[in-house]
CSV table of C-alpha atoms in Angstrom, one decimal:
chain,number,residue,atom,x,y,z
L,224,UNK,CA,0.0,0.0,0.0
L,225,UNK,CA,1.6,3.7,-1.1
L,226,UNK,CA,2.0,5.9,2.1
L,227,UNK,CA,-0.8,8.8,2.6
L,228,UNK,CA,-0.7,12.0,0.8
L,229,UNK,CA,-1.0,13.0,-2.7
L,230,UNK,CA,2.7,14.2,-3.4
L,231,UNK,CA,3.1,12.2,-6.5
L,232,UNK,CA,0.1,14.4,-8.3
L,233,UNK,CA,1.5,17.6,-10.4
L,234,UNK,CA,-0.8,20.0,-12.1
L,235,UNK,CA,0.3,21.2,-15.3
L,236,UNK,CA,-1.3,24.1,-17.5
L,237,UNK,CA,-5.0,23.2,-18.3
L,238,UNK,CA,-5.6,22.5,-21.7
L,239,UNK,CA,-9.3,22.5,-23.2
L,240,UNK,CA,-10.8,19.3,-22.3
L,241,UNK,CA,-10.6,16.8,-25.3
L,242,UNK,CA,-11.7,13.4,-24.0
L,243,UNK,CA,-14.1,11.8,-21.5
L,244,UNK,CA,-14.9,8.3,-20.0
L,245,UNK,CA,-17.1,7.0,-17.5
L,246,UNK,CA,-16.2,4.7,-14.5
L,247,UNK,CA,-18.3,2.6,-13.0
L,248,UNK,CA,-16.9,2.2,-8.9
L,249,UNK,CA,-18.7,1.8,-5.3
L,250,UNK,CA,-19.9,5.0,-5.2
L,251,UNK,CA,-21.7,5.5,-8.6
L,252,UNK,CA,-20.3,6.1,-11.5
L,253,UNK,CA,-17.2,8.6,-11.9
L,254,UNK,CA,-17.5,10.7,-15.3
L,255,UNK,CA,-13.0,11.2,-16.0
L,256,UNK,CA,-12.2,14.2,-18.0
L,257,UNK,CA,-9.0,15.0,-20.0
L,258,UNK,CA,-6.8,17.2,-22.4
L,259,UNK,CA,-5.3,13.8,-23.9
L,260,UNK,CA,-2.2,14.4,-21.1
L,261,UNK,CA,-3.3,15.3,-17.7
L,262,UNK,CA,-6.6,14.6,-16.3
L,263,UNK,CA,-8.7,17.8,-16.3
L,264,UNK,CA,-11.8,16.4,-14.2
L,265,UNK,CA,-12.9,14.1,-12.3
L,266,UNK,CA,-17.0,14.1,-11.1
L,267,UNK,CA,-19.4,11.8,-9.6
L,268,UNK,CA,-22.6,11.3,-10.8
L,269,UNK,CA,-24.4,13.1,-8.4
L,270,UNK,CA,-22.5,16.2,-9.4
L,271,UNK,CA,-25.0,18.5,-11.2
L,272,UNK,CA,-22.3,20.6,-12.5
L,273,UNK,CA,-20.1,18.0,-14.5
L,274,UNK,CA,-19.2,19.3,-17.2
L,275,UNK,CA,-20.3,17.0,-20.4
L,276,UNK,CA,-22.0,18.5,-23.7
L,277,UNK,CA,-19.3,18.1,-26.7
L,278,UNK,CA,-16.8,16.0,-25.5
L,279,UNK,CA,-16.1,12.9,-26.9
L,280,UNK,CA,-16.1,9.6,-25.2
L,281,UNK,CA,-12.4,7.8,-25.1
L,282,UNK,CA,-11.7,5.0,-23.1
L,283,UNK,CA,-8.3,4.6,-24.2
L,284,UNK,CA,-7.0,7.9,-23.9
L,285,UNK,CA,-3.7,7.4,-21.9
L,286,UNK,CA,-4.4,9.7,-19.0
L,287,UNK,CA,-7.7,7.6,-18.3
L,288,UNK,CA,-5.8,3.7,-17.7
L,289,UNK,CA,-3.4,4.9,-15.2
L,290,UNK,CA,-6.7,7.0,-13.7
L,291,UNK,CA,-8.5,3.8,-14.0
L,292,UNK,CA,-6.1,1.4,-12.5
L,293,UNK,CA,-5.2,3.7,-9.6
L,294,UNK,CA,-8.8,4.2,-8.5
L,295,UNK,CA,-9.5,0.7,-8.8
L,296,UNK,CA,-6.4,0.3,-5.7
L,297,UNK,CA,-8.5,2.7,-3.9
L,298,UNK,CA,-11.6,1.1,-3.8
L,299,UNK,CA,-9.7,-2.0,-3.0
L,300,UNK,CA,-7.8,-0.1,-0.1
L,301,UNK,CA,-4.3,-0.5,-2.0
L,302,UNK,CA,-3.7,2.7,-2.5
L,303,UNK,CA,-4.0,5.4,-0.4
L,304,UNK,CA,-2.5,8.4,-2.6
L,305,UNK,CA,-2.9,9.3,-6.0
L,306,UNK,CA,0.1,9.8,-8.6
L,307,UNK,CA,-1.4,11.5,-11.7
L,308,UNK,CA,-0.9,14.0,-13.9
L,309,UNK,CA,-3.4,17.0,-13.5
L,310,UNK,CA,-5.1,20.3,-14.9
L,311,UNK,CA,-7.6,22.0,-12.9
L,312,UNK,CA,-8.6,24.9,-14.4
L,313,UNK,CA,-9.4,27.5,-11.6
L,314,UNK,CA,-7.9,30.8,-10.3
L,315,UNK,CA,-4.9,31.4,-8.3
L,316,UNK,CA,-6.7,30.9,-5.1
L,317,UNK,CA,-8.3,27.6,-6.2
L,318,UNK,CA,-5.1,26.7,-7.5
L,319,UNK,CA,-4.2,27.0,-4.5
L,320,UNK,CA,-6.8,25.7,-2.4
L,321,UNK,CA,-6.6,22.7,-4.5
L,322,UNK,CA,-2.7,22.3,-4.0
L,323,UNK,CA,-3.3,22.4,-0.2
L,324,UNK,CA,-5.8,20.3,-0.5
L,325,UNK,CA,-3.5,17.5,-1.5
L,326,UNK,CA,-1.5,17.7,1.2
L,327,UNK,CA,-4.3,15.9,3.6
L,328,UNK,CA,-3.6,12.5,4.6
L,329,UNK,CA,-5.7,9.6,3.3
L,330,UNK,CA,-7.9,8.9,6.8
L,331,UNK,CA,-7.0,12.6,8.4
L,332,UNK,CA,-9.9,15.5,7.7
L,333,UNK,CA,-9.2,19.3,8.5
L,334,UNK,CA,-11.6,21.8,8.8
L,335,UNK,CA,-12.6,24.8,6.2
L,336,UNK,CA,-10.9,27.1,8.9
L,337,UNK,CA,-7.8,25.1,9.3
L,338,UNK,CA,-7.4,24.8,5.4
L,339,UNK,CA,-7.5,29.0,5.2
L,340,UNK,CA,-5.0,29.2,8.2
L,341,UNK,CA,-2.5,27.0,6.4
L,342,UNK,CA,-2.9,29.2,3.3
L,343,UNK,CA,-2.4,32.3,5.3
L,344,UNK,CA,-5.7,33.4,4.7
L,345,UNK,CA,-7.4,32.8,8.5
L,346,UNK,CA,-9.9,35.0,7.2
L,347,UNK,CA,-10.6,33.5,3.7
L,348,UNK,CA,-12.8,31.1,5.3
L,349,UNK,CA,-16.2,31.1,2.9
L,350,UNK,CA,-13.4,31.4,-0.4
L,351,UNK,CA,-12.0,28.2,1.0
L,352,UNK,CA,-14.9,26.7,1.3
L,353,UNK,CA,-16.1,28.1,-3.0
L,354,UNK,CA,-12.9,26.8,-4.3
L,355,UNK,CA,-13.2,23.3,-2.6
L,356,UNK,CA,-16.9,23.4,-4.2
L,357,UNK,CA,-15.4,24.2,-7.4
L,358,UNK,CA,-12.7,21.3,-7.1
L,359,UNK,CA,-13.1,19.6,-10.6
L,360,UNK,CA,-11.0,16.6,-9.5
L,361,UNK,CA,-12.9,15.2,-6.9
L,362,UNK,CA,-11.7,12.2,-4.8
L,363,UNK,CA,-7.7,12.6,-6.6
L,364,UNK,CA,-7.9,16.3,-5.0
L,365,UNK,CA,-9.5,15.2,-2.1
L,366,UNK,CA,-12.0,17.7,-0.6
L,367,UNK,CA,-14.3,15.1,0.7
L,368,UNK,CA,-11.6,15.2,3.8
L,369,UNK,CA,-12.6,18.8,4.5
L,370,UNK,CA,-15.2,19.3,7.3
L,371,UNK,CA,-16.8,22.0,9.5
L,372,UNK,CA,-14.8,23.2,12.3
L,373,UNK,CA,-17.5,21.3,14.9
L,374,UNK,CA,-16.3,17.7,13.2
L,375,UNK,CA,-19.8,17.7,11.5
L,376,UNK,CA,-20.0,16.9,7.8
L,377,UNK,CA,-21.1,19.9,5.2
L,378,UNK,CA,-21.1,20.9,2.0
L,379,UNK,CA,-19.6,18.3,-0.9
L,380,UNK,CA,-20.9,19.2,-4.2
L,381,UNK,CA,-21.9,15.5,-5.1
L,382,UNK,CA,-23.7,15.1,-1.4
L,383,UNK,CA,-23.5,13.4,1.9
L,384,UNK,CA,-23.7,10.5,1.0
L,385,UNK,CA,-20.4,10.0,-1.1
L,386,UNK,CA,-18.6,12.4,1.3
L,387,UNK,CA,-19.8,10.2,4.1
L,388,UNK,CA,-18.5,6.6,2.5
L,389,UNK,CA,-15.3,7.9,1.3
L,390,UNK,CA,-14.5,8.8,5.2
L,391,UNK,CA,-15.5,5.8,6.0
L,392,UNK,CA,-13.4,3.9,3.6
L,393,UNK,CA,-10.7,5.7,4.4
L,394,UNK,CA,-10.9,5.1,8.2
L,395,UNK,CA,-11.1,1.8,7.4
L,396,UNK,CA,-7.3,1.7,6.4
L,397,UNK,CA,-6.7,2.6,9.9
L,398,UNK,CA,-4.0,5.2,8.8
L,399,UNK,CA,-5.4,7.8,11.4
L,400,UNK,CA,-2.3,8.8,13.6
């Protein structure tokens, strides 16, 4: 099993989206998309806002079999921490946001507040909390493992539900220090 934390995952430049795949996996299925290098998204179904209209379907685009094979360990609790090539497209700040975002521990949550004062933004709070919304590379940039400063679960743009089993699969690895 590869240790915790997403270190191996770089994000280059985005490039317009060229390719897209769907995957089925515990949690529904997981709609993969891609500029033919990098993986450029990454949504669950029960994400309104996945981006889909005019993008062709390839399942053998090269970005999507090491995507595929590496989330396939993670369901199967052999992986704990994604090495991919990405391309978010977001601002500086989300950039950002999504950069620290990689630095949580598979099994370990932080809060929206704790995520802003690692940024050096104690006060950046709610933007925090829009860029993880925004996060189009759900579960590889994991902001499922982002909760409100009382421990309760909120906000995941694909629901509860998905938030709630990925925490639970991850606890399961008993990586929690």
């Amino acid at each position: 099993m590869r240790e915790a934390g997403q270190e191996g995952c770089v994000f280059h430049a985005p490039a317009p989206v060229r390719f897209r795949t769907t995957v089925p996996s515990p949690i529904g299925d997981l709609l993969l998309l891609s500029d033919g290098a990098a993986l450029t998204g990454l949504y669950m179904a029960t994400n309104r806002s996945a981006p889909q209209a005019g993008v062709p379907a390839d399942e053998g685009a090269a970005p999507f079999k090491e995507a595929i094979r590496q989330l396939q360990a993670y369901f199967r609790h052999e992986l704990t921490a994604f090495n991919l090539p990405l391309a978010p497209s977001g601002t500086r700040f989300q950039l950002g946001v999504w950069q620290a975002l990689l630095a949580i521990p598979c099994g370990h949550t932080t809060s929206y507040g704790e995520l802003a004062d690692r940024l050096g933004s104690p006060r950046a709070v709610r933007a925090v909390g829009q860029a993880n919304a925004r996060n189009p590379l759900a579960l590889i940039v994991p902001c499922h493992r982002v909760i409100g400063r009382s421990g309760h679960l909120v906000g995941y743009a694909s629901g509860l539900e998905p938030k709630r089993w990925l925490l639970a699969h991850e606890a399961a690895l008993g990586l929690k220090a």
